[in-house]
């Protein structure tokens, strides 16, 4: 029978490294996707994802199970990603390179040449529009899109109320809508 | 704000299943009947699909084995004490208790800066004494102020001969102080 996250956490707290390995295997891809969504740079996202699990390992002794493990790990990851993003903002040249690499990689999956052109423009503009959002607005969009988390869980991760999450999502979607108007 | 504007603000939470049953029913009925709000719903769904495409479908898959190998290496690596200290400091700064520390610190600063008002016993004594020469004929004024009793004494006097250089000169005729 598969152990729950909380049972694995308890085993981990008593020094079972394989339990932590199992937790990482369950959550690393989603954590990476959320962080990539915030940073748009694969190498940075991978580094921050590893830092997220490293921090989690060091602090797992203090995890009391007041929230679910994924809420806790996302909270660590999102905070680290927001810090990294602020550093990234101070280095726009490096960020431009990372955006290009993301767009190039997306060309590989396009099939129909007409759809490809439209999709490329849409994606390019969407990525720019996402990038123009503040870190907090980007975080709600990414968490909602990637994980489909409830407003309550997103609020728990970001340390704000459900109402704030709703308001930020509304604002972020409106911003994206305004910038992508010609494609919709 | 008209009905459509109000409903448009609720389409996002409605698509996210975050409205209660009654609100959901109202929004659903309106969106079905209103072409403007139906268009708004379609545009929102298109944005969500594009987001999902960019953020989820096209996100690269990371290989767990190499991810874990690198992570395990970092876990087993001994951290220098400076890094541990910085991390600890970061935790303290970001912890919710730090939010209480700021107003507490401000309150302590205000109390310290205005301690004279709160604790008059600590107020420093502001006694004052000065002697000024009024002219070159040895006439002086002494001002004494005692803060505790709030007493001020103004004392006018003239130097006796030999007290200072001015006494060597003959004072002019006229009334003395």
XYZ file of C-alpha atoms in Angstrom:
361
model
C 0.000 0.000 0.000
C 1.297 3.407 -0.933
C 2.165 5.624 2.008
C 0.678 9.089 2.235
C 2.881 12.184 2.099
C 2.418 12.712 5.833
C 3.476 9.148 6.639
C 6.572 9.625 4.496
C 7.307 12.904 6.261
C 7.131 11.140 9.630
C 9.487 8.413 8.432
C 11.785 11.093 7.100
C 11.733 12.869 10.462
C 13.052 9.692 12.040
C 15.966 9.689 9.593
C 14.670 7.559 6.726
C 16.354 8.967 3.623
C 14.441 6.666 1.262
C 11.189 8.243 2.492
C 12.517 11.649 1.496
C 13.584 10.233 -1.861
C 10.007 9.061 -2.405
C 8.653 12.508 -1.537
C 11.043 14.104 -4.012
C 10.064 11.648 -6.742
C 6.385 12.482 -6.203
C 6.729 16.243 -6.290
C 9.900 17.239 -8.144
C 8.303 17.609 -11.587
C 5.439 19.844 -10.428
C 7.738 21.919 -8.256
C 10.076 22.335 -11.218
C 7.193 23.359 -13.487
C 5.940 25.964 -11.041
C 9.417 27.407 -10.620
C 10.044 27.330 -14.387
C 6.727 29.132 -14.833
C 7.987 31.887 -12.578
C 11.558 32.098 -13.828
C 11.332 31.014 -17.517
C 14.879 29.750 -17.398
C 15.525 26.010 -17.307
C 18.881 26.057 -15.564
C 17.765 28.545 -12.933
C 14.533 26.600 -12.412
C 16.434 23.356 -11.924
C 18.809 24.975 -9.478
C 15.989 26.586 -7.492
C 14.044 23.295 -7.490
C 17.010 21.493 -5.962
C 17.471 24.270 -3.433
C 13.769 23.921 -2.588
C 14.099 20.228 -1.729
C 17.387 20.832 0.053
C 15.710 23.426 2.293
C 12.780 21.076 2.800
C 15.130 18.289 3.889
C 16.854 20.525 6.412
C 13.598 21.846 7.827
C 11.510 18.715 7.688
C 12.104 18.071 11.378
C 10.042 21.168 12.128
C 7.185 20.287 9.770
C 4.188 19.544 11.967
C 1.688 18.617 9.284
C -0.436 21.727 9.808
C -0.677 21.985 6.034
C -0.228 19.357 3.345
C 3.324 18.563 2.263
C 2.815 19.903 -1.249
C 1.517 23.233 0.101
C 4.611 23.434 2.285
C 7.066 22.515 -0.466
C 5.430 24.910 -2.942
C 5.658 27.680 -0.366
C 9.400 27.129 -0.061
C 9.801 26.880 -3.838
C 7.699 29.927 -4.683
C 9.520 32.078 -2.127
C 12.900 31.009 -3.476
C 11.706 31.560 -7.059
C 10.366 35.031 -6.274
C 13.731 35.926 -4.724
C 15.530 34.530 -7.775
C 13.146 36.384 -10.078
C 13.948 39.678 -8.394
C 17.628 38.982 -8.955
C 16.800 38.003 -12.561
C 14.996 41.319 -13.108
C 18.217 43.055 -12.271
C 19.900 41.164 -15.126
C 17.557 41.558 -18.128
C 20.147 40.477 -20.716
C 20.420 37.054 -19.154
C 16.647 36.865 -19.013
C 16.276 37.675 -22.720
C 18.518 34.690 -23.526
C 16.371 32.450 -21.406
C 13.173 33.638 -23.115
C 14.649 32.898 -26.529
C 15.664 29.414 -25.480
C 12.134 28.723 -24.288
C 10.655 29.924 -27.583
C 13.121 27.898 -29.640
C 12.277 24.777 -27.735
C 8.586 25.403 -28.354
C 9.117 25.581 -32.129
C 10.172 21.972 -32.068
C 6.707 20.809 -31.076
C 4.730 22.880 -33.620
C 3.383 20.983 -36.633
C 1.086 22.959 -38.969
C 3.035 25.940 -40.455
C 0.025 28.320 -40.204
C -0.815 27.210 -36.737
C 2.875 27.387 -35.961
C 3.063 31.069 -36.895
C -0.046 31.959 -34.940
C 0.988 29.833 -31.984
C 4.469 31.232 -31.980
C 3.178 34.796 -31.943
C 0.630 33.948 -29.297
C 3.189 32.163 -27.123
C 5.750 34.886 -27.590
C 3.249 37.539 -26.571
C 1.912 35.396 -23.773
C 5.390 34.871 -22.344
C 6.063 38.595 -22.524
C 2.728 39.323 -20.903
C 3.424 36.821 -18.131
C 6.831 38.335 -17.635
C 5.320 41.799 -17.242
C 3.205 40.622 -14.323
C 4.467 41.233 -10.820
C 5.947 38.266 -8.974
C 2.795 37.903 -6.851
C 0.435 37.966 -9.839
C 2.625 35.582 -11.771
C 2.654 33.192 -8.826
C -1.156 32.920 -8.669
C -1.433 32.353 -12.413
C 1.287 29.690 -12.396
C -0.035 27.832 -9.347
C -3.579 27.875 -10.678
C -2.601 26.804 -14.205
C -0.029 24.140 -13.415
C -1.439 22.528 -10.336
C -5.065 23.619 -10.569
C -4.870 24.501 -6.898
C -7.864 25.937 -5.081
C -7.799 29.577 -4.037
C -7.508 28.384 -0.440
C -4.366 26.337 -1.170
C -2.849 29.131 -3.229
C -3.538 31.507 -0.348
C -1.849 29.090 2.061
C 1.217 28.890 -0.189
C 1.509 32.622 -0.746
C 0.474 33.615 2.763
C -2.598 35.613 1.744
C -6.373 35.285 1.909
C -8.631 33.598 -0.648
C -10.065 37.018 -1.492
C -6.597 38.302 -2.290
C -5.942 35.283 -4.498
C -9.222 35.902 -6.343
C -8.391 39.551 -6.797
C -4.844 38.848 -7.999
C -6.052 36.215 -10.442
C -8.677 38.573 -11.811
C -6.117 41.323 -12.254
C -3.518 38.994 -13.803
C -6.023 37.520 -16.268
C -7.220 40.984 -17.213
C -3.645 42.066 -17.889
C -3.023 39.000 -20.047
C -6.326 39.550 -21.850
C -5.486 43.179 -22.620
C -2.068 42.265 -23.999
C -3.327 39.314 -26.070
C -6.484 41.012 -27.319
C -5.488 40.743 -30.992
C -5.007 36.970 -30.701
C -8.271 36.183 -28.958
C -21.520 48.734 -12.646
C -24.068 47.014 -14.857
C -25.042 43.346 -14.718
C -22.636 42.233 -17.460
C -19.634 43.943 -15.825
C -20.496 42.319 -12.513
C -20.840 38.904 -14.136
C -17.616 39.313 -16.131
C -15.730 39.810 -12.870
C -17.114 36.479 -11.667
C -16.433 34.415 -14.788
C -12.881 33.557 -13.681
C -13.891 32.231 -10.230
C -16.864 30.507 -11.888
C -14.587 28.636 -14.331
C -12.298 27.804 -11.399
C -15.288 26.338 -9.459
C -14.707 28.798 -6.645
C -18.237 30.216 -6.428
C -20.903 28.790 -4.175
C -23.864 26.975 -5.724
C -26.199 29.987 -5.796
C -23.604 32.344 -7.308
C -22.549 29.693 -9.764
C -26.103 29.241 -10.953
C -26.589 32.985 -11.483
C -23.342 33.363 -13.443
C -23.988 30.204 -15.494
C -27.483 31.311 -16.463
C -26.294 34.782 -17.433
C -23.333 33.533 -19.488
C -25.597 31.136 -21.382
C -28.084 33.881 -22.204
C -25.728 36.821 -22.847
C -23.550 36.851 -25.964
C -21.188 39.486 -24.536
C -20.469 37.445 -21.423
C -20.313 34.256 -23.438
C -17.559 35.856 -25.547
C -15.766 36.922 -22.379
C -15.917 33.338 -21.141
C -14.468 32.018 -24.422
C -11.633 34.530 -24.334
C -10.816 33.576 -20.759
C -10.852 29.879 -21.626
C -8.543 30.563 -24.565
C -6.096 32.378 -22.296
C -6.211 29.476 -19.825
C -5.547 26.962 -22.620
C -2.622 29.031 -23.922
C -1.238 29.288 -20.397
C -1.597 25.582 -19.896
C 0.127 24.944 -23.218
C 3.080 27.178 -22.380
C 3.449 26.329 -18.708
C 2.454 22.660 -18.540
C 2.420 20.807 -21.859
C 5.682 22.200 -23.106
C 7.551 22.172 -19.833
C 10.533 19.853 -20.139
C 10.429 16.638 -18.148
C 13.301 16.314 -15.755
C 14.889 12.973 -15.143
C 14.442 11.961 -11.527
C 17.639 9.897 -11.235
C 19.976 12.775 -12.036
C 17.845 15.245 -10.055
C 18.044 13.020 -6.979
C 21.751 12.280 -7.421
C 22.627 15.979 -7.402
C 20.244 16.713 -4.558
C 21.664 13.895 -2.452
C 25.174 15.201 -3.025
C 24.093 18.591 -1.733
C 22.366 17.031 1.261
C 25.504 15.125 2.213
C 27.754 18.096 1.634
C 28.805 19.857 4.815
C 27.757 23.482 4.712
C 30.138 26.221 5.818
C 29.047 27.951 9.034
C 28.573 31.291 7.216
C 26.004 29.774 4.860
C 24.172 28.153 7.780
C 24.127 31.478 9.605
C 22.823 33.344 6.534
C 20.073 30.778 6.040
C 19.092 31.022 9.680
C 19.031 34.816 9.452
C 16.898 34.574 6.318
C 14.448 32.299 8.120
C 14.178 34.722 10.995
C 13.622 37.653 8.672
C 10.905 35.894 6.694
C 9.148 34.284 9.649
C 5.772 35.720 10.698
C 7.210 36.602 14.106
C 9.405 39.170 12.350
C 6.216 41.036 11.505
C 5.684 41.617 15.227
C 9.275 42.623 15.745
C 8.957 45.744 13.591
C 6.127 47.479 15.519
C 7.678 46.277 18.772
C 10.985 47.856 17.829
C 9.234 51.085 16.818
C 7.385 51.164 20.176
C 10.640 50.629 22.083
C 12.334 53.392 20.091
C 9.479 55.810 20.744
C 9.570 54.965 24.446
C 13.327 55.443 24.636
C 13.291 58.696 22.692
C 10.516 60.154 24.785
C 11.564 58.638 28.118
C 11.733 62.059 29.684
C 7.995 62.384 29.291
C 7.282 58.889 30.551
C 9.805 58.879 33.411
C 10.304 62.430 34.772
C 12.643 61.062 37.445
C 15.157 60.328 34.701
C 14.945 63.832 33.325
C 18.356 65.445 33.331
C 18.815 68.530 35.475
C 19.062 71.667 33.448
C 20.751 73.948 35.971
C 22.375 76.945 34.465
C 24.947 79.502 35.603
C 26.741 82.161 33.681
C 28.605 85.365 34.388
C 28.895 88.015 31.737
C 30.830 91.205 31.870
C 28.602 94.132 30.904
C 31.255 96.722 30.247
C 34.917 97.411 30.690
C 34.488 98.961 34.178
C 34.035 95.725 36.052
C 30.256 95.567 36.066
C 28.926 92.058 35.615
C 25.707 90.199 35.468
C 25.409 86.675 36.833
C 22.489 84.494 35.832
C 21.730 81.424 37.900
C 18.915 79.017 37.160
C 18.008 76.003 39.270
C 15.774 73.645 37.357
C 14.434 71.613 40.282
C 12.885 74.575 42.125
C 12.422 76.595 38.939
C 14.275 79.501 40.500
C 16.156 82.103 38.490
C 18.487 84.596 40.116
C 19.853 87.593 38.244
C 22.699 89.203 40.102
C 24.306 92.459 39.068
C 27.562 93.359 40.742
C 30.777 95.245 40.249
C 34.234 93.859 40.683
C 36.254 95.130 43.603
C 39.487 96.883 42.830
C 42.227 94.448 41.991
C 39.811 91.749 40.907
C 40.627 92.218 37.239
C 42.263 94.487 34.741
C 39.203 96.690 34.371
C 39.521 97.720 37.995
C 42.768 99.466 37.241
C 40.853 102.080 35.315
C 38.793 104.686 37.036
C 35.094 104.031 36.730
C 33.038 106.876 35.318
C 30.998 108.996 37.667
C 27.355 108.123 37.984
C 25.077 105.815 39.814
C 26.320 102.367 40.468
C 24.113 99.346 40.263
